[in-house]
Coordinates of C-alpha atoms in Angstrom, one line a residue:
Chain A
M1 CA 90.6 14.5 99.6
T2 CA 87.2 13.8 98.0
K3 CA 86.5 13.8 94.2
M4 CA 83.8 15.3 92.2
Q5 CA 81.4 12.5 90.6
I6 CA 79.9 13.6 86.6
T7 CA 77.4 11.5 85.0
A8 CA 76.6 12.7 81.4
E9 CA 74.7 9.9 79.8
P10 CA 74.5 9.8 76.0
G11 CA 71.6 11.4 74.4
V12 CA 70.5 13.1 77.6
P13 CA 70.8 16.8 77.4
Q14 CA 71.9 16.9 81.4
V15 CA 75.1 16.8 83.4
L16 CA 74.9 15.7 87.0
T17 CA 77.4 16.1 89.8
T18 CA 78.4 15.0 93.3
R19 CA 81.0 16.3 95.6
V20 CA 81.5 15.8 99.5
L21 CA 82.8 19.1 101.3
H22 CA 84.1 18.6 104.8
A23 CA 81.9 21.5 106.2
P24 CA 78.6 22.1 107.6
R25 CA 75.8 23.0 105.2
N26 CA 75.4 26.6 106.3
L27 CA 79.4 27.3 105.6
V28 CA 79.0 25.6 102.2
Y29 CA 75.8 27.7 101.3
R30 CA 77.4 30.9 102.1
A31 CA 80.5 30.0 99.9
F32 CA 77.9 29.6 96.9
T33 CA 75.9 32.6 97.8
E34 CA 78.2 35.4 98.9
P35 CA 80.4 36.9 96.3
D36 CA 83.5 37.8 98.4
L37 CA 83.5 34.0 99.0
L38 CA 82.6 33.3 95.6
V39 CA 85.3 34.6 94.1
Q40 CA 88.0 32.8 95.9
W41 CA 86.9 29.4 94.5
L42 CA 84.5 29.3 91.7
G43 CA 86.2 27.8 88.5
P44 CA 90.3 27.4 87.7
R45 CA 93.1 29.0 89.6
K46 CA 94.3 30.7 86.2
Y47 CA 91.5 33.0 86.4
A48 CA 90.8 36.1 88.5
M49 CA 87.0 36.6 89.2
T50 CA 85.1 39.3 89.4
V51 CA 81.1 39.7 90.4
D52 CA 79.2 42.2 88.4
R53 CA 75.9 41.2 89.9
F54 CA 74.7 38.7 92.4
D55 CA 70.9 39.6 93.1
L56 CA 70.0 36.1 95.1
R57 CA 66.4 36.8 94.9
D58 CA 63.7 35.3 92.7
G59 CA 64.1 36.8 89.0
G60 CA 67.0 38.7 90.0
T61 CA 70.2 38.4 88.1
W62 CA 73.8 37.6 88.3
R63 CA 76.8 38.1 86.4
Y64 CA 80.3 37.4 86.6
V65 CA 83.6 37.4 84.7
H66 CA 86.9 35.1 84.4
S67 CA 89.8 37.0 83.6
D68 CA 93.4 35.7 82.9
D69 CA 96.8 37.2 82.7
A70 CA 96.9 37.1 79.0
G71 CA 93.8 39.8 79.2
N72 CA 91.2 37.3 78.1
A73 CA 88.0 37.6 79.7
F74 CA 85.1 35.6 79.8
G75 CA 81.4 36.7 81.1
F76 CA 78.7 34.5 82.4
H77 CA 75.4 35.5 83.7
G78 CA 71.8 34.4 84.5
V79 CA 68.8 34.8 86.3
F80 CA 67.7 32.8 89.7
H81 CA 64.5 31.1 90.1
G82 CA 62.6 30.9 93.4
N83 CA 63.7 31.7 96.6
A84 CA 67.3 30.2 97.0
S85 CA 67.8 28.4 100.6
P86 CA 70.7 25.9 101.9
D87 CA 67.9 23.4 100.5
G88 CA 68.7 24.5 97.2
I89 CA 69.2 27.1 94.0
V90 CA 67.9 27.3 90.9
Q91 CA 69.5 29.2 88.3
T92 CA 70.0 29.6 84.5
F93 CA 73.4 30.2 82.8
E94 CA 74.6 31.7 79.6
F95 CA 78.1 32.0 78.5
E96 CA 78.6 35.1 76.8
G97 CA 80.8 33.5 74.3
A98 CA 77.8 31.5 73.0
P99 CA 74.5 33.8 73.1
G100 CA 71.5 32.2 72.7
H101 CA 72.5 29.0 74.5
V102 CA 71.1 28.9 77.7
S103 CA 71.3 26.3 80.5
M104 CA 69.4 25.7 83.6
D105 CA 71.3 24.5 86.9
T106 CA 69.7 23.2 90.2
V107 CA 72.4 23.1 93.0
T108 CA 71.3 21.0 96.2
F109 CA 73.4 21.0 99.7
E110 CA 72.6 17.7 102.2
E111 CA 74.4 17.6 105.4
R112 CA 75.5 14.6 107.2
D113 CA 78.1 13.9 109.9
G114 CA 79.5 17.2 109.5
E115 CA 80.0 17.0 105.8
T116 CA 77.9 18.5 103.2
T117 CA 77.2 16.6 99.8
V118 CA 76.7 19.2 96.9
R119 CA 74.8 18.2 93.8
T120 CA 74.4 20.0 90.7
N121 CA 71.9 19.4 88.0
S122 CA 72.3 21.3 84.7
V123 CA 70.0 20.8 81.9
F124 CA 70.9 21.9 78.2
Q125 CA 68.7 22.7 75.3
S126 CA 69.9 20.0 73.2
V127 CA 72.5 17.0 73.7
Q128 CA 74.5 18.8 71.1
A129 CA 75.0 22.2 73.5
R130 CA 75.5 19.6 76.6
D131 CA 78.5 17.9 74.7
A132 CA 79.9 21.5 73.7
M133 CA 80.0 22.5 77.3
V134 CA 81.2 18.9 78.5
E135 CA 84.2 19.4 75.7
A136 CA 84.9 23.0 76.6
G137 CA 86.2 21.6 80.1
M138 CA 83.1 21.7 82.5
A139 CA 84.1 19.2 84.8
G140 CA 87.7 19.9 85.0
G141 CA 86.8 23.9 85.7
M142 CA 84.4 22.6 88.2
S143 CA 86.6 20.0 89.8
E144 CA 89.7 22.5 90.4
G145 CA 87.1 24.9 91.7
Y146 CA 85.8 22.3 94.4
E147 CA 89.6 21.9 95.4
R148 CA 89.8 25.8 96.1
L149 CA 86.5 25.6 97.6
D150 CA 88.2 22.6 100.0
E151 CA 90.9 25.2 100.9
L152 CA 88.6 27.9 101.6
L153 CA 86.5 26.0 103.8
A154 CA 89.3 24.8 105.8
R155 CA 90.5 28.2 106.3
L156 CA 86.8 29.6 107.5
V157 CA 86.5 26.4 109.5
A158 CA 89.8 27.3 111.3
N159 CA 88.9 31.0 111.7
S160 CA 85.4 30.5 113.1
Chain S
M1 CA 43.8 20.6 59.8
T2 CA 47.4 19.7 60.9
K3 CA 48.4 17.9 63.9
M4 CA 50.8 18.6 66.9
Q5 CA 53.5 16.1 67.1
I6 CA 55.0 15.4 70.2
T7 CA 58.2 13.6 71.4
A8 CA 58.9 12.4 74.8
E9 CA 61.6 10.0 75.0
P10 CA 62.1 7.7 78.0
G11 CA 64.6 8.5 80.2
V12 CA 65.3 12.1 78.8
P13 CA 63.8 15.0 80.8
Q14 CA 62.6 16.9 77.5
V15 CA 59.6 17.3 75.4
L16 CA 59.5 18.3 71.7
T17 CA 56.6 19.2 69.8
T18 CA 56.2 20.3 66.1
R19 CA 53.4 22.2 64.6
V20 CA 52.4 23.6 61.2
L21 CA 50.3 26.7 61.1
H22 CA 49.0 28.1 57.6
A23 CA 50.2 31.7 58.0
P24 CA 53.3 33.4 57.6
R25 CA 56.2 33.6 60.3
N26 CA 55.6 37.4 61.4
L27 CA 51.9 36.6 62.2
V28 CA 52.5 33.6 64.1
Y29 CA 55.1 35.3 65.9
R30 CA 52.7 38.4 66.8
A31 CA 50.2 35.6 68.0
F32 CA 53.0 34.3 70.4
T33 CA 54.2 37.7 71.4
E34 CA 51.4 40.2 71.5
P35 CA 49.5 39.6 74.8
D36 CA 46.1 40.8 73.0
L37 CA 46.7 38.1 70.8
L38 CA 47.9 35.5 73.2
V39 CA 44.9 35.6 75.5
Q40 CA 42.9 34.4 72.5
W41 CA 44.5 30.9 72.0
L42 CA 46.8 30.0 74.8
G43 CA 45.7 27.1 76.1
P44 CA 42.5 24.9 76.4
R45 CA 39.1 26.7 75.6
K46 CA 37.5 26.0 79.0
Y47 CA 40.2 28.8 80.6
A48 CA 39.7 32.5 80.5
M49 CA 43.4 33.8 80.1
T50 CA 44.7 36.9 81.7
V51 CA 48.2 38.4 81.2
D52 CA 49.8 39.8 84.2
R53 CA 53.1 40.7 82.8
F54 CA 54.7 40.3 79.5
D55 CA 58.1 42.1 79.3
L56 CA 59.7 40.7 76.2
R57 CA 63.2 41.7 76.9
D58 CA 66.6 39.7 78.1
G59 CA 65.8 39.1 81.6
G60 CA 62.2 40.4 81.4
T61 CA 59.4 38.6 83.4
W62 CA 56.0 37.0 82.1
R63 CA 53.0 36.0 84.0
Y64 CA 49.4 34.7 83.2
V65 CA 46.7 33.1 84.9
H66 CA 44.3 30.7 83.5
S67 CA 40.5 30.6 85.0
D68 CA 37.6 28.7 84.7
D69 CA 34.0 28.9 85.5
A70 CA 34.1 27.1 88.6
G71 CA 36.5 29.8 90.1
N72 CA 39.7 28.3 89.8
A73 CA 42.7 30.1 88.9
F74 CA 46.0 28.7 87.7
G75 CA 49.2 30.9 87.9
F76 CA 52.4 30.6 85.7
H77 CA 55.3 32.9 85.3
G78 CA 58.9 32.6 84.1
V79 CA 61.5 34.9 82.5
F80 CA 62.6 35.7 78.8
H81 CA 66.4 35.0 78.1
G82 CA 67.8 36.6 75.2
N83 CA 66.5 38.8 72.7
A84 CA 63.2 37.3 71.0
S85 CA 62.7 37.4 67.6
P86 CA 60.9 35.3 64.9
D87 CA 64.0 33.3 65.0
G88 CA 63.2 32.0 68.4
I89 CA 62.0 32.8 71.8
V90 CA 64.0 31.4 75.1
Q91 CA 62.0 31.4 78.4
T92 CA 61.6 29.8 81.7
F93 CA 58.4 28.4 82.5
E94 CA 56.9 27.7 86.5
F95 CA 53.3 26.3 87.3
E96 CA 52.7 27.8 90.7
G97 CA 50.9 25.0 91.6
A98 CA 54.2 23.2 91.8
P99 CA 57.0 25.8 93.2
G100 CA 60.2 24.8 92.7
H101 CA 60.0 23.0 89.5
V102 CA 61.2 25.0 86.7
S103 CA 61.4 24.2 83.3
M104 CA 62.8 26.0 80.1
D105 CA 61.2 26.4 76.6
T106 CA 62.6 27.4 73.4
V107 CA 60.4 28.1 70.4
T108 CA 61.4 28.6 66.9
F109 CA 59.3 29.7 63.8
E110 CA 60.2 28.5 60.3
E111 CA 58.4 29.6 57.4
R112 CA 57.9 27.6 53.9
D113 CA 56.0 28.2 51.2
G114 CA 53.3 30.5 53.2
E115 CA 53.1 28.1 56.4
T116 CA 55.3 28.2 59.5
T117 CA 56.3 25.2 61.4
V118 CA 56.6 26.0 65.2
R119 CA 59.0 23.9 67.1
T120 CA 58.9 23.8 71.1
N121 CA 61.8 22.5 73.2
S122 CA 60.8 21.8 76.8
V123 CA 63.7 20.8 79.1
F124 CA 62.9 20.0 82.6
Q125 CA 65.0 19.4 86.0
S126 CA 64.4 15.8 86.0
V127 CA 62.5 12.9 84.1
Q128 CA 60.1 12.8 86.9
A129 CA 59.2 16.4 86.5
R130 CA 59.0 16.1 82.7
D131 CA 56.6 12.9 83.0
A132 CA 54.5 14.9 85.9
M133 CA 54.0 17.5 83.3
V134 CA 53.1 15.1 80.5
E135 CA 50.6 13.4 82.7
A136 CA 49.0 16.6 83.9
G137 CA 47.8 16.8 80.3
M138 CA 50.7 19.2 78.7
A139 CA 50.1 17.7 74.8
G140 CA 46.3 18.0 75.0
G141 CA 46.2 21.6 76.5
M142 CA 48.9 22.5 73.8
S143 CA 47.3 20.6 70.9
E144 CA 43.6 22.4 71.8
G145 CA 45.7 25.9 72.2
Y146 CA 47.1 25.3 68.4
E147 CA 43.4 24.5 66.9
R148 CA 42.6 28.0 68.6
L149 CA 45.5 29.5 67.1
D150 CA 44.3 28.2 63.5
E151 CA 41.2 29.8 63.9
L152 CA 42.9 33.2 65.3
L153 CA 45.3 33.1 62.5
A154 CA 42.5 32.6 59.7
R155 CA 40.6 35.6 61.2
L156 CA 43.9 37.9 61.3
V157 CA 44.7 36.8 57.7
A158 CA 40.9 37.4 56.7
N159 CA 41.2 40.9 58.1
S160 CA 44.4 41.6 56.9

């Protein structure tokens, strides 16, 4: 199993991550852009995920909710920018528990020898906002999500 | 006349500016959010500006075009995030001549003794993208725009 690498330099309002997945790029891209697949892997295992909106076009909006067994629900939403493709997706990101804070994510997918490297680039309005997101467990949640994505991709490859 | 201060630190994909305007906050906010006023000051004097869209609500889009006498036209567009108010405006920004590059601007307005300090915070997807925008004359264009805004605000104050 590969591990997610994360870079969050002091004084820079940005987080970069890199993760290798053992699947071709088109399949990884599907897992990022088809809501039926997305809900099977995005985020920690303890949350059930529902997608409210996922309008994958320039200016289209997305929204999903993570819910736990205790009845807590956490909403997130944003706007897609530009035309998403396996080359990349650009979208803004807002956690509804922290209104007014907006970050912007760029995700790219690079295939080599049947493996796909996913790189995420998140920029924040300030270093403080970036640090708050890191301290809230951003890396752990993403890393656990990628482990679930490994499992989903293995199932999809086995069934293809 | 006051001058615009600009901060663009090495290695940080961000540009911060500060400018003091001799007008109350509500009037400055109007100049930023009413298309009829916006076209009178935003950007260098050599461009005529037309506003195509200006849907100032959460998720609403904006687009404007700068044109010069030689027939060149430069389009820009983006999406408003959150509810704009005199406390602040958050919006993404894309120059249509560089598709795929998106930045995110946060503008705040602070009034003190009848003057308003406007602060802009632009974050870019990379330091390279930030540097390209700075080298394209971002500071000069903004600074000249603020001089035009001084003149517009003086007219508005005189007529109020």
